[in-house]
XYZ file of C-alpha atoms in Angstrom:
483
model
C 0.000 0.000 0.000
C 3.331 2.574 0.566
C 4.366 1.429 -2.523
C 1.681 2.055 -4.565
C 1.084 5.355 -2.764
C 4.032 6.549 -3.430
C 4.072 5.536 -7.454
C 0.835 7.066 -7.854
C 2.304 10.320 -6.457
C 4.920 9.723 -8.747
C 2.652 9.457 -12.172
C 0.764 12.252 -10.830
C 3.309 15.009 -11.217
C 4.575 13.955 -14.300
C 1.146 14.382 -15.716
C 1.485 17.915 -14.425
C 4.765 18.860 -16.021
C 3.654 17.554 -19.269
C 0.031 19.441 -19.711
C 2.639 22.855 -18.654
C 4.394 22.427 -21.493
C 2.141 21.600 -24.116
C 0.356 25.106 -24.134
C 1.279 28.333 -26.230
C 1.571 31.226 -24.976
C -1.087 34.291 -26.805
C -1.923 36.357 -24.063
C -0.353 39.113 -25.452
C -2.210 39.333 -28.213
C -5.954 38.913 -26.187
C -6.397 35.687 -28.109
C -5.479 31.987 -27.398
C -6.020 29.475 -29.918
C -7.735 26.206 -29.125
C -6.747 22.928 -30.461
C -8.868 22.944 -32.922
C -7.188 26.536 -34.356
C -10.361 28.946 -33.550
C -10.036 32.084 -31.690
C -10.812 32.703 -28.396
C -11.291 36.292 -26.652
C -9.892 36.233 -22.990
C -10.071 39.342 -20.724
C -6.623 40.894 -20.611
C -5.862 39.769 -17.374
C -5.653 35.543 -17.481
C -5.335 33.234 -13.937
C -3.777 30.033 -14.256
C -4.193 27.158 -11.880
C -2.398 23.614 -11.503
C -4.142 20.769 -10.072
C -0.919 19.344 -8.218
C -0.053 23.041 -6.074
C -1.815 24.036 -3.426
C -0.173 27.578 -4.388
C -1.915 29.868 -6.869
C 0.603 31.310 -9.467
C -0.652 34.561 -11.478
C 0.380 35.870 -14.914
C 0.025 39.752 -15.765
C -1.240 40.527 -19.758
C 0.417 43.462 -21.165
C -1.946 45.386 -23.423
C -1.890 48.725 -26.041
C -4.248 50.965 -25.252
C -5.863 53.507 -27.774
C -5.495 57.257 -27.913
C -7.753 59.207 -25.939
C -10.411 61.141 -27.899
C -10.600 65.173 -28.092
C -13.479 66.748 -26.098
C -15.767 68.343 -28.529
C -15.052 72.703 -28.475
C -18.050 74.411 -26.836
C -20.245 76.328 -29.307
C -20.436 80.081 -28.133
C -22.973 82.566 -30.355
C -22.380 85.937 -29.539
C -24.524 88.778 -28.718
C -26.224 91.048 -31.437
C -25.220 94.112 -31.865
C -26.880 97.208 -30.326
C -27.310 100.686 -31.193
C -27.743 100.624 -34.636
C -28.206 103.990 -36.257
C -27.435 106.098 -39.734
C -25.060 108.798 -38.372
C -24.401 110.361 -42.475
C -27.042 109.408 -44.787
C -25.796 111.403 -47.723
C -27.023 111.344 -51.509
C -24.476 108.362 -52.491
C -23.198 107.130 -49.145
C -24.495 106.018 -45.587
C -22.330 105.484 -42.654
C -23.768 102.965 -40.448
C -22.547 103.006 -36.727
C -23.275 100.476 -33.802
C -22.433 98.739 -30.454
C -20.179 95.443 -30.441
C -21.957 92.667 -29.317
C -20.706 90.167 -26.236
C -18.276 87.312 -27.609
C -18.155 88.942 -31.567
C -15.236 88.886 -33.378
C -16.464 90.532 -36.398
C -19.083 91.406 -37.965
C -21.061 91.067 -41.405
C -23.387 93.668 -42.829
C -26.114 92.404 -45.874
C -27.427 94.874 -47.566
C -31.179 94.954 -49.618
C -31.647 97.475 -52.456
C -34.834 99.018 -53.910
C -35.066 98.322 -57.865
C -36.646 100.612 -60.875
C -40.122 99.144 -59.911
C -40.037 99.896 -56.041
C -39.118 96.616 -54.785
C -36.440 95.367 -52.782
C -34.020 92.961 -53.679
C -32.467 90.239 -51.655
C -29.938 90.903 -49.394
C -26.658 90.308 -50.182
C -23.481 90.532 -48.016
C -21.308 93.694 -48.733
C -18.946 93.972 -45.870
C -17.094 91.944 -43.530
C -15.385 94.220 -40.429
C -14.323 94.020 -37.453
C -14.795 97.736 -36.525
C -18.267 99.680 -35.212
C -18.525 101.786 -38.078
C -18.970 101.408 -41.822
C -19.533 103.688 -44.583
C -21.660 102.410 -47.855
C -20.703 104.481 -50.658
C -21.820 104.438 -54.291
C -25.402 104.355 -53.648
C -28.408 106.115 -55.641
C -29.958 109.466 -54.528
C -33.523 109.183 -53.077
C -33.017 105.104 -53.061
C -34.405 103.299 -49.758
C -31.756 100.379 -48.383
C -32.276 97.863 -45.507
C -29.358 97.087 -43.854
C -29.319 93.997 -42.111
C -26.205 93.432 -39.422
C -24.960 90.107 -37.933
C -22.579 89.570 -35.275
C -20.239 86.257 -36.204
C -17.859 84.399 -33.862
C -15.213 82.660 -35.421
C -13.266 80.582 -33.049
C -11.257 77.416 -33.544
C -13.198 76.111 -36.742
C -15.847 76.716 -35.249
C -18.205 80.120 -36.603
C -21.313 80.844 -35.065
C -23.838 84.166 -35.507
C -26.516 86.209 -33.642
C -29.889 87.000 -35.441
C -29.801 90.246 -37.550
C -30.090 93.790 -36.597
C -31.840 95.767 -39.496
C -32.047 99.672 -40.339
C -33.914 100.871 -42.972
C -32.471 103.929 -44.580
C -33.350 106.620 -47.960
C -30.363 108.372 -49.270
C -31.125 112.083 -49.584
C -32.498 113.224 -52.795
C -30.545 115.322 -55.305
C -31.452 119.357 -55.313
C -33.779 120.358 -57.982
C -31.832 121.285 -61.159
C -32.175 124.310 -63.394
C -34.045 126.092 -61.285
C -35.083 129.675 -62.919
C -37.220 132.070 -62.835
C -39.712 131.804 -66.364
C -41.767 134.617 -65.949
C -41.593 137.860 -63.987
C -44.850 140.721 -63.753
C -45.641 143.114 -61.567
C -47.986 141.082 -59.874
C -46.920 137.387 -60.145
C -43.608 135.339 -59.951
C -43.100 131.864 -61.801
C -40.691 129.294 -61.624
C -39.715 126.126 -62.859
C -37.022 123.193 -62.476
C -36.233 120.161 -64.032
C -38.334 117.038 -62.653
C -36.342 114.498 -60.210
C -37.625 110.627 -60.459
C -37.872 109.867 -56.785
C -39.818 112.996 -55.502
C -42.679 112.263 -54.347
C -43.203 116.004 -53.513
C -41.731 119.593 -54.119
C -41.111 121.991 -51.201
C -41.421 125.840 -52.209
C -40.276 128.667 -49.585
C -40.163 132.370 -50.471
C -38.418 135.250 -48.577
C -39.751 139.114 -49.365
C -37.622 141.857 -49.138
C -38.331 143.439 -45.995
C -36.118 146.645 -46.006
C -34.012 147.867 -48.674
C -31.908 144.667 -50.256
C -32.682 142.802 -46.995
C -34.524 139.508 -46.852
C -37.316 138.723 -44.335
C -37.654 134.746 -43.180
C -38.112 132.024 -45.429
C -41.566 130.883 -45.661
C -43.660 127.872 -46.950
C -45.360 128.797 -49.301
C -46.719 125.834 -51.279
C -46.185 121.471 -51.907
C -46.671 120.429 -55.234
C -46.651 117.055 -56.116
C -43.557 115.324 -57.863
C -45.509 114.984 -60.923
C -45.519 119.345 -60.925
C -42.027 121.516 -61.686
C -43.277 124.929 -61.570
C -45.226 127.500 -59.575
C -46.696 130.649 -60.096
C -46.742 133.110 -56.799
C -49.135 136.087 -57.521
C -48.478 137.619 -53.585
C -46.088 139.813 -54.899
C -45.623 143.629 -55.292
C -43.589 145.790 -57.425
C -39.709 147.032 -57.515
C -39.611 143.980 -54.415
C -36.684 141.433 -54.309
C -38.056 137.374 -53.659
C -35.978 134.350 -53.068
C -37.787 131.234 -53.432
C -36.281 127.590 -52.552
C -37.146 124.454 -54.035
C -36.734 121.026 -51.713
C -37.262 117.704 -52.984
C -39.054 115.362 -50.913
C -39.567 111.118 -50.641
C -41.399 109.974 -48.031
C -42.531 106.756 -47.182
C -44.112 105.386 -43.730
C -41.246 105.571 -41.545
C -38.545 107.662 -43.951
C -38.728 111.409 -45.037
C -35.730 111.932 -47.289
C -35.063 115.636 -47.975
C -32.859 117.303 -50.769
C -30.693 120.155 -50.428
C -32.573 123.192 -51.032
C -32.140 125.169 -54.527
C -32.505 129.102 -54.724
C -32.847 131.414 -57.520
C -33.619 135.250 -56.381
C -35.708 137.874 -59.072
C -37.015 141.115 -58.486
C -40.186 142.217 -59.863
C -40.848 145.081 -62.186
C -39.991 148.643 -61.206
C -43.205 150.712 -61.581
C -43.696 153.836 -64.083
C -43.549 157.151 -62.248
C -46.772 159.466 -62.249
C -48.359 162.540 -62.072
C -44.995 164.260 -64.016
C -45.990 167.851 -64.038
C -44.232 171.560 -64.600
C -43.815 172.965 -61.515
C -41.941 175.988 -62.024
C -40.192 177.775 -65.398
C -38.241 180.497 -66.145
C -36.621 181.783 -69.676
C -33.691 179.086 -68.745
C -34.866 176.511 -66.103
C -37.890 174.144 -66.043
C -38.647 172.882 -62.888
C -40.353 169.322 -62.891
C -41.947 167.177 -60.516
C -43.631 163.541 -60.045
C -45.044 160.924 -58.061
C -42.080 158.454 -56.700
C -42.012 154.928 -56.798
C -41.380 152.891 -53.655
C -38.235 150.967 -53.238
C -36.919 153.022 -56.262
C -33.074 153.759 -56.066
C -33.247 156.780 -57.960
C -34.696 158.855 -61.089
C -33.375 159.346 -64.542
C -34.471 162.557 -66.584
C -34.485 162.499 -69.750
C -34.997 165.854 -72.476
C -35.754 164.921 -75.624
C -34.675 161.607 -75.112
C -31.296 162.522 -74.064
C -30.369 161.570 -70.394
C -30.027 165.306 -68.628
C -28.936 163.934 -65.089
C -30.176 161.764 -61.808
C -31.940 162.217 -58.532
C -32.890 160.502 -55.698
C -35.866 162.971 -55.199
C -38.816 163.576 -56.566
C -38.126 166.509 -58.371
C -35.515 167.552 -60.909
C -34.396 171.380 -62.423
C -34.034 171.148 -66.039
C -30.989 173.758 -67.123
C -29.228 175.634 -69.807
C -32.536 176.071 -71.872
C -33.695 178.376 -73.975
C -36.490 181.194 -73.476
C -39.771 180.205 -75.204
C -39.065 176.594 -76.371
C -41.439 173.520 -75.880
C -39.606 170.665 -74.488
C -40.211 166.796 -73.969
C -38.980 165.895 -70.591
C -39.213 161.750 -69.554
C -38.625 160.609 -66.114
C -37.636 156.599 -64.932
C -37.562 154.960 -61.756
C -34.157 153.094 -61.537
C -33.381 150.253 -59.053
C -30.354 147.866 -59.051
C -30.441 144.367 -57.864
C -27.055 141.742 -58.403
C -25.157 144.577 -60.379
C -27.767 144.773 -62.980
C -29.652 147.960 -63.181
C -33.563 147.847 -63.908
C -35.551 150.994 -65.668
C -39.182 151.335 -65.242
C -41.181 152.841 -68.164
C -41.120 156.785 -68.866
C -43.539 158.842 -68.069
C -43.332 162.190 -70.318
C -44.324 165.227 -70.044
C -43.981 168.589 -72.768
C -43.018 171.966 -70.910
C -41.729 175.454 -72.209
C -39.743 177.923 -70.545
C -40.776 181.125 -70.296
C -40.499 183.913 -73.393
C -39.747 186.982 -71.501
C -41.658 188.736 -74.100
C -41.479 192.670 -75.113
C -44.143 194.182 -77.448
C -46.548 192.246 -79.302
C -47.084 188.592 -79.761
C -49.871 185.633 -79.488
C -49.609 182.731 -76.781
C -51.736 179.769 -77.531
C -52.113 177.320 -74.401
C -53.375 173.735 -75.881
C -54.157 172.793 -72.778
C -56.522 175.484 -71.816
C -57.678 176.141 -75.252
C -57.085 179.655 -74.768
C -55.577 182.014 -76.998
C -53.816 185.406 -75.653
C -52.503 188.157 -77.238
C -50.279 190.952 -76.077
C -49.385 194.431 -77.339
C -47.298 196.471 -75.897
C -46.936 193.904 -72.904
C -50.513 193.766 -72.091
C -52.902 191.594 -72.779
C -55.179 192.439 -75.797
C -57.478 189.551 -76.422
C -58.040 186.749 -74.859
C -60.107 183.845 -76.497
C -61.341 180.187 -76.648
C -59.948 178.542 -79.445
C -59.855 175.059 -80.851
C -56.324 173.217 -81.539
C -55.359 170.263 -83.649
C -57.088 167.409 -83.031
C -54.893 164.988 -80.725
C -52.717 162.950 -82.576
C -50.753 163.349 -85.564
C -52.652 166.270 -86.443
C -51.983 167.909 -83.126
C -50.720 172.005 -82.837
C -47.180 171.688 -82.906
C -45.768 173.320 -79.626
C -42.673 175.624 -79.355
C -41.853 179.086 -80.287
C -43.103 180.012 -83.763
C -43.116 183.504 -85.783
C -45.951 184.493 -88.095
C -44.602 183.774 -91.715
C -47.406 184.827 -93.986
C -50.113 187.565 -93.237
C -53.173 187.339 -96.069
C -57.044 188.533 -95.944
C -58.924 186.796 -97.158
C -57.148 183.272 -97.809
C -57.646 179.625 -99.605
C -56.883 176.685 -97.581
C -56.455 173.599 -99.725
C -54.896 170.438 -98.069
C -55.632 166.782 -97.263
C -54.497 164.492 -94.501
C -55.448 160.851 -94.807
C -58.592 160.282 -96.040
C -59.636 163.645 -94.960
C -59.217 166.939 -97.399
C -60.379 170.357 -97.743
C -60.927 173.495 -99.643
C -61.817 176.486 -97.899
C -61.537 180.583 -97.903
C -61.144 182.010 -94.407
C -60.984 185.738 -94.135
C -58.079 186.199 -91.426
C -55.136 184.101 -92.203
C -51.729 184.384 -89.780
C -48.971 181.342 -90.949
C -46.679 180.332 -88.395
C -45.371 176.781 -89.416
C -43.423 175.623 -92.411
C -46.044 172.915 -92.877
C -49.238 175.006 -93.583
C -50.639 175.162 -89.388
C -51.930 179.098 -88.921
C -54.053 181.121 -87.022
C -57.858 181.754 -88.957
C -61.286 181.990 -88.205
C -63.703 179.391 -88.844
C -67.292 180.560 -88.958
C -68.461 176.687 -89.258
C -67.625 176.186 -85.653
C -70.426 177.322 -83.204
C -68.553 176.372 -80.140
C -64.724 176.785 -78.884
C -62.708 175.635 -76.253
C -63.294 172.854 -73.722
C -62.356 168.904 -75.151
C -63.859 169.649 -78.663
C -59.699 169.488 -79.712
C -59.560 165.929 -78.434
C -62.072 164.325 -81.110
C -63.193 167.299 -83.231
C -60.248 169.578 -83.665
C -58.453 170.739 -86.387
C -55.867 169.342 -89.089
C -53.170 171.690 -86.648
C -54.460 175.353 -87.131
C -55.616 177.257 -84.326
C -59.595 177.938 -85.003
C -60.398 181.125 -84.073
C -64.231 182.857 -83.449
C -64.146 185.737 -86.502
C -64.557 188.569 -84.090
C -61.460 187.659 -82.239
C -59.577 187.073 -85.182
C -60.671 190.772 -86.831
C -58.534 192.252 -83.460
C -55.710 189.863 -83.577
C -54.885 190.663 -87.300
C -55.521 194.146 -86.991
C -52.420 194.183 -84.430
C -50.488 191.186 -85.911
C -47.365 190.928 -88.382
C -45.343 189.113 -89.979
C -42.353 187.855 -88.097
C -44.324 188.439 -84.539
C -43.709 185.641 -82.253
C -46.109 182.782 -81.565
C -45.821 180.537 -78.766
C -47.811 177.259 -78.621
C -47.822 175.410 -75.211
């Protein structure tokens, strides 16, 4: 029984050794092959435990481990901007300003246009900045733009964006071109300009003169419609300086886009003077007189057409004459305004110094239809009388002498359509062209208006009794003076 005891121990640990070395060795590799040559996952750490030992002996698997993964970066969208606001909107540019927003690093402005038929266009990015201001340039005058602002955070690959802030904007209109003044009266003022596609209405201020060359306040006066290019102010008074301005205007619901303002300045015709009258004569002076025109600089004076010298009164002394001539005197009101000098019309007016007259001689005053004669420096007769009928057949005025003394006398003339043929018994020539002082027996009235639509071809009608004492007395070369 020892014996066999001890030769089983014997077999027993042989057994042992031999299953040891009879397995292969894959543990570093995670896998052990079976006998039959399949696969076999083990955990990578492997116990292995003989039947024989009481002791427990442990083998350690070395493994490779994989690279650790990166942690994903943490998305961050910034804030949107703030404070958004048009700080230039000009005709062709707009400079946008605003506040950065929290975690930006730039920031990317899309911009929307209006087209030809009023609608806007999609928005399409046109800057890229990493500033807080930005100015658009090249734009269209009167145009509306939406401006629509992002702020973008680019970090690390990784870009992220706030939601839009927006501003809509209208770029200021272009001033109204050739603006002019088209018409200018004494009692109205009209101007025009060309049309400009985006108004939707015109602006019109006027400034009166409100002392001499000195503007008042601009006023608003009227707002036409962009469809209208001229107006027509009748407020106005003579000799008066106006400004007007023109201002384009677009507005929409929340946008009023003004132009610059235009200006063209006119001053309205300077009125006639009145009421031009003789006031005083001598042999060598005539002193005349008139009603002024306000805001009138001054007065020309004219003599038979001939500019004779200025004033800023109301009254002029005409000089250097001579004694018992008619002359034509003309007076204008004068006014300057931007270095250009503006006449009103004349008024005129026919005066005659006096004749200082010694002996005998005939006066004739048209205007009185009186006729006077003097002998020996007092007056002799004194008579109504009818002149030349007013017109071209009018007395002709001045200082005549009697040229032809005949009794009795045939008159034979025509004048237009008009001619005649009579015998007058007192005839006294004083003109070259036939006029003469006669009586006319088939007048049964003298003096008064008869001259202005029944007078004579020029000759001074004369009752017959009259004219018996005026040629008794008269003569040839005796002076005549027709006023």
């Amino acid at each position: 029984m020892k014996k066999f005891s001890k030769g089983f121990k014997t077999i027993a640990l042989v057994l042992a050794i031999a299953l040891t070395v009879s397995v292969p060795n894959y543990v570093g590799n995670n896998k052990v092959k079976a006998d039959d040559g399949q696969p076999l996952e083990v955990e990578s750490t492997t116990a292995v435990t003989t039947a024989a030992e009481t002791t427990t002996e442990t083998t350690t698997e070395t493994t490779t481990v994989p690279a650790t993964t990166k942690a994903p970066v943490k998305k961050i969208t910034p804030a949107a901007i703030s404070n958004l606001k048009a700080t230039s909107i000009q005709t062709k540019k707009v400079t946008l300003k605003w506040t950065k927003g929290k975690n930006a690093t730039e920031v990317r402005i899309y911009r929307s246009s209006e087209n030809k038929s009023g609608k806007m266009s999609k928005a399409k990015k046109v800057k890229t900045t990493k500033g807080t201001t930005w100015t658009d340039s090249g734009l269209s005058q009167g145009t509306k733009y939406v401006y629509y602002v992002y702020s973008y955070r680019v970090s690390k690959g990784v870009t992220t964006h706030s939601k839009a802030v927006s501003i809509t904007v209208i770029t200021k209109l272009d001033s109204v071109s050739k603006l002019q003044a088209t018409k200018v009266s004494a009692k109205s003022v009209t101007i025009a300009w060309s049309k400009n596609k985006k108004a939707n209405k015109y602006i019109v201020y006027r400034a009166a003169e409100k002392s001499a060359n000195k503007l008042g306040k601009y006023k608003k006066v009227a707002t036409l419609k962009g469809s209208k290019n001229k107006y027509t102010d009748s407020g106005v008074s003579t000799a008066r300086i106006y400004s007007y301005k023109v201002v384009v205007q677009r507005k929409s619901k929340k946008n009023n886009s003004l132009s610059g303002a235009r200006m063209v300045q006119v001053m309205t015709p300077v009125p006639t003077p009145t009421k031009l009258k003789k006031k005083k004569a001598t042999a060598k002076a005539i002193v005349l007189s008139w009603k002024g025109v306000k805001r009138a600089d001054k007065y020309e004076v004219y003599k038979e057409g001939k500019l004779i010298g200025t004033t800023k009164k109301t009254s002029f002394k005409a000089k250097k004459l001579k004694k018992g001539v008619t002359y034509t005197f003309s007076v204008k009101a004068v006014r300057k305004f931007k270095n250009k000098t503006y006449r009103s019309g004349a008024v005129k007016k026919e005066a005659m110094t006096k004749d200082v007259m010694k002996g005998t001689w005939v006066e004739v005053s048209i205007k009185k239809q009186t006729l006077y004669m003097y002998v020996k420096n007092k007056l002799y007769v004194k008579t109504p009388v009818v002149t030349g009928n007013i017109g071209a057949r009018s007395t002709t005025k001045g200082r005549h002498h009697v040229i032809d003394k005949a009794s009795p006398s045939r008159l034979v003339g025509s004048s237009g359509s008009q001619s005649w043929d009579v015998v007058v018994k007192y005839w006294l020539k004083f003109t070259g062209d036939g006029q003469g002082i006669h009586d006319s027996t088939w007048r049964s009235a003298y003096g008064g208006n008869i001259y202005k639509g029944n007078g004579s071809h020029g000759c001074v009608n004369t009752p017959i009794a009259a004219m018996k004492k005026i040629f008794k007395k008269a003569y040839v070369g005796m002076p005549v003076i027709v006023h």
